[in-house]
Amino acid sequence: MTEFQFPPPPESQSGDGRTPQQMPHDRQAEEAVLGSVLVNPEVYYDVAQFLTADDFFLHRNRWIWEAYTSLQEQRLPVDILTVSEELGRQSRLDEIGGPAYLTTLINNVPSSLHAEAYARVVEETATRRRLLAAANQIARFAYQTATSIEDVVNESEKSIFGVSERRLTHQLQPIKRVLSEYYDRIDYLARHQDETIGVPTGFIDLDRLLGGLQSSDLLIIAGRPGQGKSGFCLSVAKNAAQIYKRHVALFSLEMSNEQLVQRLLSQETGIDSQRLRMATLRDDEWPVFTQAVSSMGETQIYLDDTPAITPLQLRTKCRRLHMEVGLDLIVVDYLQLMTGDTRIDNRVQEVSYISRNLKALAREL
């Protein structure tokens, strides 16, 4: 494999002999965060919601944050004495510069009131470093000519997704704000009684019972083999896209895209699937078939027949499609044919892992 290096950023190519630009980091911000916690331990709970030890560039600062975390897990107070003892127990106190460095952190804090702002700077520089690492990894994948381009693209998307996924955090909210949003929603629904709240399925009784398919929900259609689970899901997808103009992504691990289209057209025209497969249409059925093809072609249904798709692959495709057109409904047929992103010997645990990831995707989108 060919070894290479990225060229330094334009601003570092001044021709005056300066070294290339260093990895993004902010030493003062890191020290300000650590010092703020020593001055006011309560700020740890604010910044620990989004900041981790890996976000610190300097090793000694990373070790100090790990000591804070360890003390919190032991339910011990965080101060210069307890932190020194914890670092000493880990044989790291001398390596960070001893108690003198901790004292320096306290003395150099501009204001502990701005701890969250300092922490955001640390988080931002850490994200830039991860993006650079992902870019290097993608470049290495691209140079591996023996690897298929599909695998290269999938691994590249996985690298970028790993960076963006870390930024998906949800802060605690006061109940007053949630209640206000809920009141507004109930008020809207009261004034629009005839409208379906979520994505309509086209089945009147089911929509009346559920209020449509709700956003952020993961719904699993269960039943014995041959009971019509796939047919029901296809009907819901077709109705949502064709009648209610919603954007639908349909992933089939069991049927090809051509088979999916065949079943959708069979539902739309009432022509037997077997006769569609064999193209034995009567003369009076051709106009109906042509009209159905034209009508279905106007819908916003997106098909994918990747076999044994993993949760990460599905998530990547859905996120990309959601950014391009916006998704209202995702249908996966069916769960048992999916595989995990990592090898898991226990199939029950693997299905549980897949279900968790699908639920996380529903919440995210």
Short mmCIF file of C-alpha atoms in Angstrom, two decimals:
data_model
loop_
_atom_site.label_atom_id
_atom_site.label_comp_id
_atom_site.label_asym_id
_atom_site.label_seq_id
_atom_site.Cartn_x
_atom_site.Cartn_y
_atom_site.Cartn_z
CA MET A 1 0.00 0.00 0.00
CA THR A 2 1.33 3.43 -0.95
CA GLU A 3 2.22 5.65 1.98
CA PHE A 4 1.37 9.32 1.70
CA GLN A 5 0.71 12.43 3.73
CA PHE A 6 -1.88 15.14 3.35
CA PRO A 7 -0.41 18.51 2.36
CA PRO A 8 -0.40 21.05 5.18
CA PRO A 9 -3.13 23.70 5.21
CA PRO A 10 -2.49 26.71 2.94
CA GLU A 11 -1.81 29.07 5.84
CA SER A 12 1.11 26.88 6.98
CA GLN A 13 2.82 26.90 3.57
CA SER A 14 4.48 30.26 4.00
CA GLY A 15 7.89 29.19 2.70
CA ASP A 16 9.66 30.60 5.75
CA GLY A 17 10.63 27.23 7.16
CA ARG A 18 7.80 26.98 9.70
CA THR A 19 6.60 23.49 10.62
CA PRO A 20 3.18 22.31 9.38
CA GLN A 21 0.16 23.27 11.45
CA GLN A 22 -0.36 21.19 14.59
CA MET A 23 -3.38 19.06 15.30
CA PRO A 24 -6.34 21.23 16.36
CA HIS A 25 -6.40 21.76 20.11
CA ASP A 26 -6.69 24.58 22.65
CA ARG A 27 -4.48 24.13 25.68
CA GLN A 28 -5.91 27.14 27.51
CA ALA A 29 -9.48 25.94 27.08
CA GLU A 30 -8.59 22.47 28.36
CA GLU A 31 -6.86 23.91 31.41
CA ALA A 32 -9.77 26.32 32.01
CA VAL A 33 -12.26 23.45 32.05
CA LEU A 34 -10.19 21.41 34.49
CA GLY A 35 -9.55 24.42 36.72
CA SER A 36 -13.22 25.37 36.73
CA VAL A 37 -14.14 21.95 38.12
CA LEU A 38 -11.56 22.32 40.89
CA VAL A 39 -12.89 25.79 41.75
CA ASN A 40 -16.56 24.80 41.51
CA PRO A 41 -17.12 21.00 41.38
CA GLU A 42 -20.79 21.50 40.48
CA VAL A 43 -19.89 22.53 36.92
CA TYR A 44 -18.66 18.97 36.29
CA TYR A 45 -22.27 17.84 35.93
CA ASP A 46 -22.92 20.49 33.28
CA VAL A 47 -19.96 19.73 31.04
CA ALA A 48 -19.80 15.95 31.60
CA GLN A 49 -23.05 15.63 29.63
CA PHE A 50 -21.12 16.16 26.40
CA LEU A 51 -17.41 16.12 27.30
CA THR A 52 -15.33 12.95 27.72
CA ALA A 53 -11.69 12.24 28.53
CA ASP A 54 -11.00 11.47 24.87
CA ASP A 55 -11.87 15.06 23.98
CA PHE A 56 -8.70 16.33 25.67
CA PHE A 57 -5.64 16.53 23.42
CA LEU A 58 -2.94 16.73 26.11
CA HIS A 59 -2.44 13.44 27.92
CA ARG A 60 -2.05 14.95 31.36
CA ASN A 61 -5.30 16.86 30.99
CA ARG A 62 -7.01 13.68 29.84
CA TRP A 63 -5.73 11.84 32.91
CA ILE A 64 -7.01 14.58 35.21
CA TRP A 65 -10.48 14.36 33.66
CA GLU A 66 -10.41 10.59 34.10
CA ALA A 67 -9.57 11.19 37.78
CA TYR A 68 -12.62 13.50 38.07
CA THR A 69 -14.81 10.81 36.54
CA SER A 70 -13.39 8.13 38.83
CA LEU A 71 -14.05 10.26 41.91
CA GLN A 72 -17.63 10.93 40.77
CA GLU A 73 -18.22 7.20 40.29
CA GLN A 74 -16.93 6.59 43.83
CA ARG A 75 -19.17 9.41 45.09
CA LEU A 76 -16.16 11.27 46.47
CA PRO A 77 -15.75 15.06 46.42
CA VAL A 78 -13.58 16.63 43.75
CA ASP A 79 -10.90 18.95 45.10
CA ILE A 80 -7.16 19.34 44.78
CA LEU A 81 -6.49 16.84 47.58
CA THR A 82 -8.76 14.03 46.37
CA VAL A 83 -7.66 14.51 42.76
CA SER A 84 -4.00 14.33 43.82
CA GLU A 85 -4.65 11.13 45.76
CA GLU A 86 -6.56 9.57 42.83
CA LEU A 87 -3.79 10.44 40.37
CA GLY A 88 -1.22 9.10 42.81
CA ARG A 89 -3.14 5.85 43.11
CA GLN A 90 -2.99 5.58 39.31
CA SER A 91 0.75 6.40 39.33
CA ARG A 92 0.13 9.52 37.22
CA LEU A 93 0.58 12.36 39.70
CA ASP A 94 4.25 12.99 38.94
CA GLU A 95 3.66 12.65 35.20
CA ILE A 96 1.10 15.48 35.13
CA GLY A 97 3.45 17.79 37.04
CA GLY A 98 2.41 17.02 40.61
CA PRO A 99 0.09 19.09 42.85
CA ALA A 100 1.80 22.22 41.53
CA TYR A 101 0.12 21.76 38.14
CA LEU A 102 -3.28 21.35 39.79
CA THR A 103 -2.67 24.57 41.72
CA THR A 104 -1.76 26.30 38.46
CA LEU A 105 -5.05 25.14 36.93
CA ILE A 106 -6.97 26.76 39.78
CA ASN A 107 -5.03 30.02 39.62
CA ASN A 108 -5.37 30.38 35.84
CA VAL A 109 -9.16 29.95 35.57
CA PRO A 110 -10.64 33.16 34.09
CA SER A 111 -14.09 32.35 35.55
CA SER A 112 -15.70 29.08 36.51
CA LEU A 113 -19.04 30.57 35.42
CA HIS A 114 -17.95 30.09 31.80
CA ALA A 115 -16.94 26.45 32.17
CA GLU A 116 -19.46 25.24 29.59
CA ALA A 117 -18.11 27.69 27.01
CA TYR A 118 -14.57 26.42 27.59
CA ALA A 119 -15.81 22.84 27.32
CA ARG A 120 -17.51 23.58 23.98
CA VAL A 121 -14.18 24.79 22.61
CA VAL A 122 -12.53 21.56 23.75
CA GLU A 123 -15.32 19.52 22.18
CA GLU A 124 -15.05 21.41 18.88
CA THR A 125 -11.29 20.89 18.57
CA ALA A 126 -11.73 17.20 19.42
CA THR A 127 -14.31 16.87 16.63
CA ARG A 128 -11.86 18.47 14.19
CA ARG A 129 -9.19 15.94 15.18
CA ARG A 130 -11.62 13.07 14.69
CA LEU A 131 -12.56 14.40 11.26
CA LEU A 132 -8.89 14.54 10.31
CA ALA A 133 -8.42 10.97 11.55
CA ALA A 134 -11.48 9.87 9.57
CA ALA A 135 -10.14 11.62 6.47
CA ASN A 136 -6.82 9.78 6.80
CA GLN A 137 -8.67 6.51 7.26
CA ILE A 138 -10.84 7.16 4.18
CA ALA A 139 -7.71 7.93 2.16
CA ARG A 140 -6.15 4.63 3.25
CA PHE A 141 -9.31 2.79 2.21
CA ALA A 142 -9.23 4.50 -1.19
CA TYR A 143 -5.64 3.39 -1.80
CA GLN A 144 -6.51 -0.26 -1.12
CA THR A 145 -7.16 -1.19 -4.74
CA ALA A 146 -7.68 -4.84 -3.84
CA THR A 147 -10.80 -3.88 -1.85
CA SER A 148 -14.08 -3.52 -3.72
CA ILE A 149 -15.32 0.04 -4.13
CA GLU A 150 -18.56 -0.86 -2.30
CA ASP A 151 -16.58 -1.89 0.79
CA VAL A 152 -14.46 1.26 0.52
CA VAL A 153 -17.55 3.48 0.41
CA ASN A 154 -19.22 1.61 3.29
CA GLU A 155 -16.12 1.83 5.49
CA SER A 156 -15.70 5.52 4.61
CA GLU A 157 -19.29 6.26 5.56
CA LYS A 158 -18.78 4.35 8.78
CA SER A 159 -15.77 6.53 9.64
CA ILE A 160 -17.67 9.78 9.08
CA PHE A 161 -20.77 8.45 10.84
CA GLY A 162 -18.66 7.55 13.87
CA VAL A 163 -17.69 11.22 14.19
CA SER A 164 -21.17 12.66 13.71
CA GLU A 165 -22.78 10.11 16.03
CA ARG A 166 -20.78 11.40 19.01
CA ARG A 167 -22.38 14.81 18.59
CA LEU A 168 -25.93 13.49 18.96
CA THR A 169 -26.68 14.36 22.56
CA HIS A 170 -29.89 15.30 24.29
CA GLN A 171 -29.78 17.69 27.22
CA LEU A 172 -32.01 17.51 30.26
CA GLN A 173 -35.02 19.79 29.88
CA PRO A 174 -37.18 21.36 32.59
CA ILE A 175 -40.66 19.87 32.62
CA LYS A 176 -42.14 23.35 32.17
CA ARG A 177 -40.71 23.56 28.64
CA VAL A 178 -41.89 20.07 27.73
CA LEU A 179 -45.37 20.80 29.10
CA SER A 180 -45.54 23.99 27.05
CA GLU A 181 -44.70 22.13 23.84
CA TYR A 182 -47.17 19.38 24.71
CA TYR A 183 -49.93 21.94 25.36
CA ASP A 184 -49.30 23.53 21.96
CA ARG A 185 -49.52 20.11 20.32
CA ILE A 186 -52.81 19.23 22.06
CA ASP A 187 -54.21 22.63 21.17
CA TYR A 188 -53.35 22.10 17.51
CA LEU A 189 -54.89 18.62 17.48
CA ALA A 190 -58.08 19.90 19.12
CA ARG A 191 -58.46 22.40 16.28
CA HIS A 192 -57.74 19.76 13.61
CA GLN A 193 -59.83 16.82 14.75
CA ASP A 194 -60.29 15.46 11.23
CA GLU A 195 -56.55 15.21 10.52
CA THR A 196 -54.43 12.12 11.19
CA ILE A 197 -51.60 12.97 13.58
CA GLY A 198 -48.88 10.73 12.15
CA VAL A 199 -48.28 9.00 8.84
CA PRO A 200 -51.63 7.53 7.66
CA THR A 201 -51.62 3.83 6.85
CA GLY A 202 -54.68 3.93 4.59
CA PHE A 203 -56.48 1.49 6.91
CA ILE A 204 -59.25 3.61 8.40
CA ASP A 205 -59.86 1.64 11.60
CA LEU A 206 -56.14 1.32 12.30
CA ASP A 207 -55.57 5.04 11.73
CA ARG A 208 -58.50 5.85 14.02
CA LEU A 209 -57.00 3.62 16.71
CA LEU A 210 -53.36 4.73 16.42
CA GLY A 211 -53.76 8.21 14.98
CA GLY A 212 -51.39 7.16 12.21
CA LEU A 213 -47.81 5.98 12.55
CA GLN A 214 -46.12 8.33 15.01
CA SER A 215 -42.70 9.85 14.52
CA SER A 216 -39.84 8.34 16.57
CA ASP A 217 -41.79 5.08 16.99
CA LEU A 218 -40.40 1.64 16.13
CA LEU A 219 -43.28 -0.66 15.20
CA ILE A 220 -42.71 -4.40 14.76
CA ILE A 221 -45.31 -6.36 12.76
CA ALA A 222 -45.29 -9.92 14.10
CA GLY A 223 -47.07 -13.01 12.88
CA ARG A 224 -46.67 -16.56 11.66
CA PRO A 225 -45.09 -17.19 8.22
CA GLY A 226 -47.45 -16.63 5.30
CA GLN A 227 -49.91 -14.51 7.29
CA GLY A 228 -49.40 -11.38 5.16
CA LYS A 229 -46.85 -9.32 7.07
CA SER A 230 -44.96 -8.24 3.95
CA GLY A 231 -48.18 -7.56 2.05
CA PHE A 232 -49.47 -5.39 4.90
CA CYS A 233 -46.22 -3.39 5.06
CA LEU A 234 -46.25 -2.87 1.30
CA SER A 235 -49.85 -1.66 1.48
CA VAL A 236 -48.97 0.82 4.22
CA ALA A 237 -45.96 2.09 2.26
CA LYS A 238 -47.99 2.42 -0.95
CA ASN A 239 -50.91 4.19 0.75
CA ALA A 240 -48.66 6.60 2.63
CA ALA A 241 -46.76 7.55 -0.53
CA GLN A 242 -49.53 7.42 -3.12
CA ILE A 243 -52.53 8.79 -1.25
CA TYR A 244 -50.94 11.00 1.39
CA LYS A 245 -47.80 12.05 -0.56
CA ARG A 246 -45.34 10.97 2.13
CA HIS A 247 -41.69 10.05 1.55
CA VAL A 248 -41.11 6.34 2.20
CA ALA A 249 -37.93 4.22 2.23
CA LEU A 250 -38.55 0.52 1.71
CA PHE A 251 -35.77 -1.93 2.54
CA SER A 252 -36.39 -5.53 1.49
CA LEU A 253 -33.89 -8.19 2.48
CA GLU A 254 -36.09 -10.98 1.13
CA MET A 255 -37.26 -9.70 -2.27
CA SER A 256 -35.51 -7.89 -5.10
CA ASN A 257 -36.61 -4.43 -6.20
CA GLU A 258 -38.30 -5.98 -9.23
CA GLN A 259 -40.30 -8.34 -7.02
CA LEU A 260 -41.29 -5.42 -4.78
CA VAL A 261 -42.53 -3.44 -7.76
CA GLN A 262 -44.41 -6.51 -8.99
CA ARG A 263 -46.25 -6.89 -5.69
CA LEU A 264 -47.01 -3.16 -5.50
CA LEU A 265 -48.44 -3.18 -9.03
CA SER A 266 -50.43 -6.31 -8.25
CA GLN A 267 -52.01 -4.52 -5.28
CA GLU A 268 -52.67 -1.43 -7.36
CA THR A 269 -54.19 -3.18 -10.41
CA GLY A 270 -55.72 -6.30 -8.87
CA ILE A 271 -53.87 -8.40 -11.47
CA ASP A 272 -52.55 -11.71 -10.13
CA SER A 273 -48.82 -11.60 -9.34
CA GLN A 274 -48.19 -14.83 -11.23
CA ARG A 275 -49.68 -13.40 -14.42
CA LEU A 276 -47.64 -10.25 -14.00
CA ARG A 277 -44.53 -12.38 -13.57
CA MET A 278 -45.29 -14.33 -16.75
CA ALA A 279 -46.57 -11.23 -18.62
CA THR A 280 -49.83 -12.98 -19.49
CA LEU A 281 -52.05 -9.91 -19.35
CA ARG A 282 -55.39 -9.70 -21.14
CA ASP A 283 -55.97 -6.89 -23.61
CA ASP A 284 -58.30 -5.07 -21.22
CA GLU A 285 -55.67 -5.20 -18.44
CA TRP A 286 -52.93 -3.37 -20.33
CA PRO A 287 -54.44 0.12 -19.89
CA VAL A 288 -54.89 -0.56 -16.16
CA PHE A 289 -51.31 -1.80 -15.91
CA THR A 290 -49.95 1.21 -17.80
CA GLN A 291 -51.91 3.63 -15.63
CA ALA A 292 -50.65 1.92 -12.47
CA VAL A 293 -47.03 2.15 -13.64
CA SER A 294 -47.49 5.86 -14.35
CA SER A 295 -49.22 6.47 -11.01
CA MET A 296 -46.66 4.56 -8.94
CA GLY A 297 -43.84 6.33 -10.74
CA GLU A 298 -45.04 9.65 -9.33
CA THR A 299 -44.78 8.48 -5.72
CA GLN A 300 -41.86 9.19 -3.39
CA ILE A 301 -41.00 5.55 -2.62
CA TYR A 302 -37.31 4.64 -2.47
CA LEU A 303 -36.39 0.96 -2.74
CA ASP A 304 -33.32 -0.89 -1.48
CA ASP A 305 -32.82 -4.65 -1.80
CA THR A 306 -29.37 -4.97 -0.18
CA PRO A 307 -29.21 -8.49 1.30
CA ALA A 308 -28.14 -8.92 4.94
CA ILE A 309 -27.92 -5.16 5.45
CA THR A 310 -26.44 -4.02 8.78
CA PRO A 311 -27.95 -1.36 11.06
CA LEU A 312 -25.06 0.99 10.28
CA GLN A 313 -25.52 0.64 6.51
CA LEU A 314 -29.26 1.20 6.84
CA ARG A 315 -28.72 4.18 9.10
CA THR A 316 -26.22 5.75 6.71
CA LYS A 317 -28.56 5.37 3.73
CA CYS A 318 -31.54 6.73 5.64
CA ARG A 319 -29.64 9.72 6.96
CA ARG A 320 -28.41 10.60 3.49
CA LEU A 321 -31.90 10.25 2.01
CA HIS A 322 -33.44 12.21 4.88
CA MET A 323 -31.06 15.10 4.23
CA GLU A 324 -31.90 15.04 0.51
CA VAL A 325 -35.69 14.63 0.50
CA GLY A 326 -36.88 14.14 4.09
CA LEU A 327 -38.23 10.78 5.24
CA ASP A 328 -41.64 10.17 6.81
CA LEU A 329 -41.63 6.36 6.97
CA ILE A 330 -39.02 3.58 6.85
CA VAL A 331 -40.10 -0.01 6.25
CA VAL A 332 -37.71 -2.93 6.79
CA ASP A 333 -38.75 -6.40 5.60
CA TYR A 334 -37.64 -8.14 7.59
CA LEU A 335 -35.76 -7.91 10.89
CA GLN A 336 -34.45 -11.47 11.15
CA LEU A 337 -32.55 -11.19 7.87
CA MET A 338 -30.48 -8.23 9.09
CA THR A 339 -26.98 -8.81 10.44
CA GLY A 340 -25.11 -6.99 13.18
CA ASP A 341 -22.23 -4.59 12.56
CA THR A 342 -19.99 -6.71 14.78
CA ARG A 343 -19.80 -10.46 15.24
CA ILE A 344 -22.14 -11.64 18.01
CA ASP A 345 -22.38 -15.39 18.63
CA ASN A 346 -25.73 -15.14 20.41
CA ARG A 347 -28.48 -14.51 17.84
CA VAL A 348 -30.88 -13.21 20.50
CA GLN A 349 -28.35 -10.55 21.50
CA GLU A 350 -27.74 -9.72 17.84
CA VAL A 351 -31.47 -9.17 17.16
CA SER A 352 -31.64 -7.08 20.33
CA TYR A 353 -28.71 -4.99 19.06
CA ILE A 354 -30.42 -4.52 15.68
CA SER A 355 -33.70 -3.49 17.36
CA ARG A 356 -31.92 -0.93 19.57
CA ASN A 357 -30.23 0.60 16.54
CA LEU A 358 -33.49 0.79 14.60
CA LYS A 359 -35.16 2.51 17.55
CA ALA A 360 -32.25 4.96 17.79
CA LEU A 361 -32.63 5.69 14.07
CA ALA A 362 -36.35 6.38 14.52
CA ARG A 363 -35.59 8.78 17.36
CA GLU A 364 -32.85 10.51 15.40
CA LEU A 365 -34.84 11.10 12.21
#
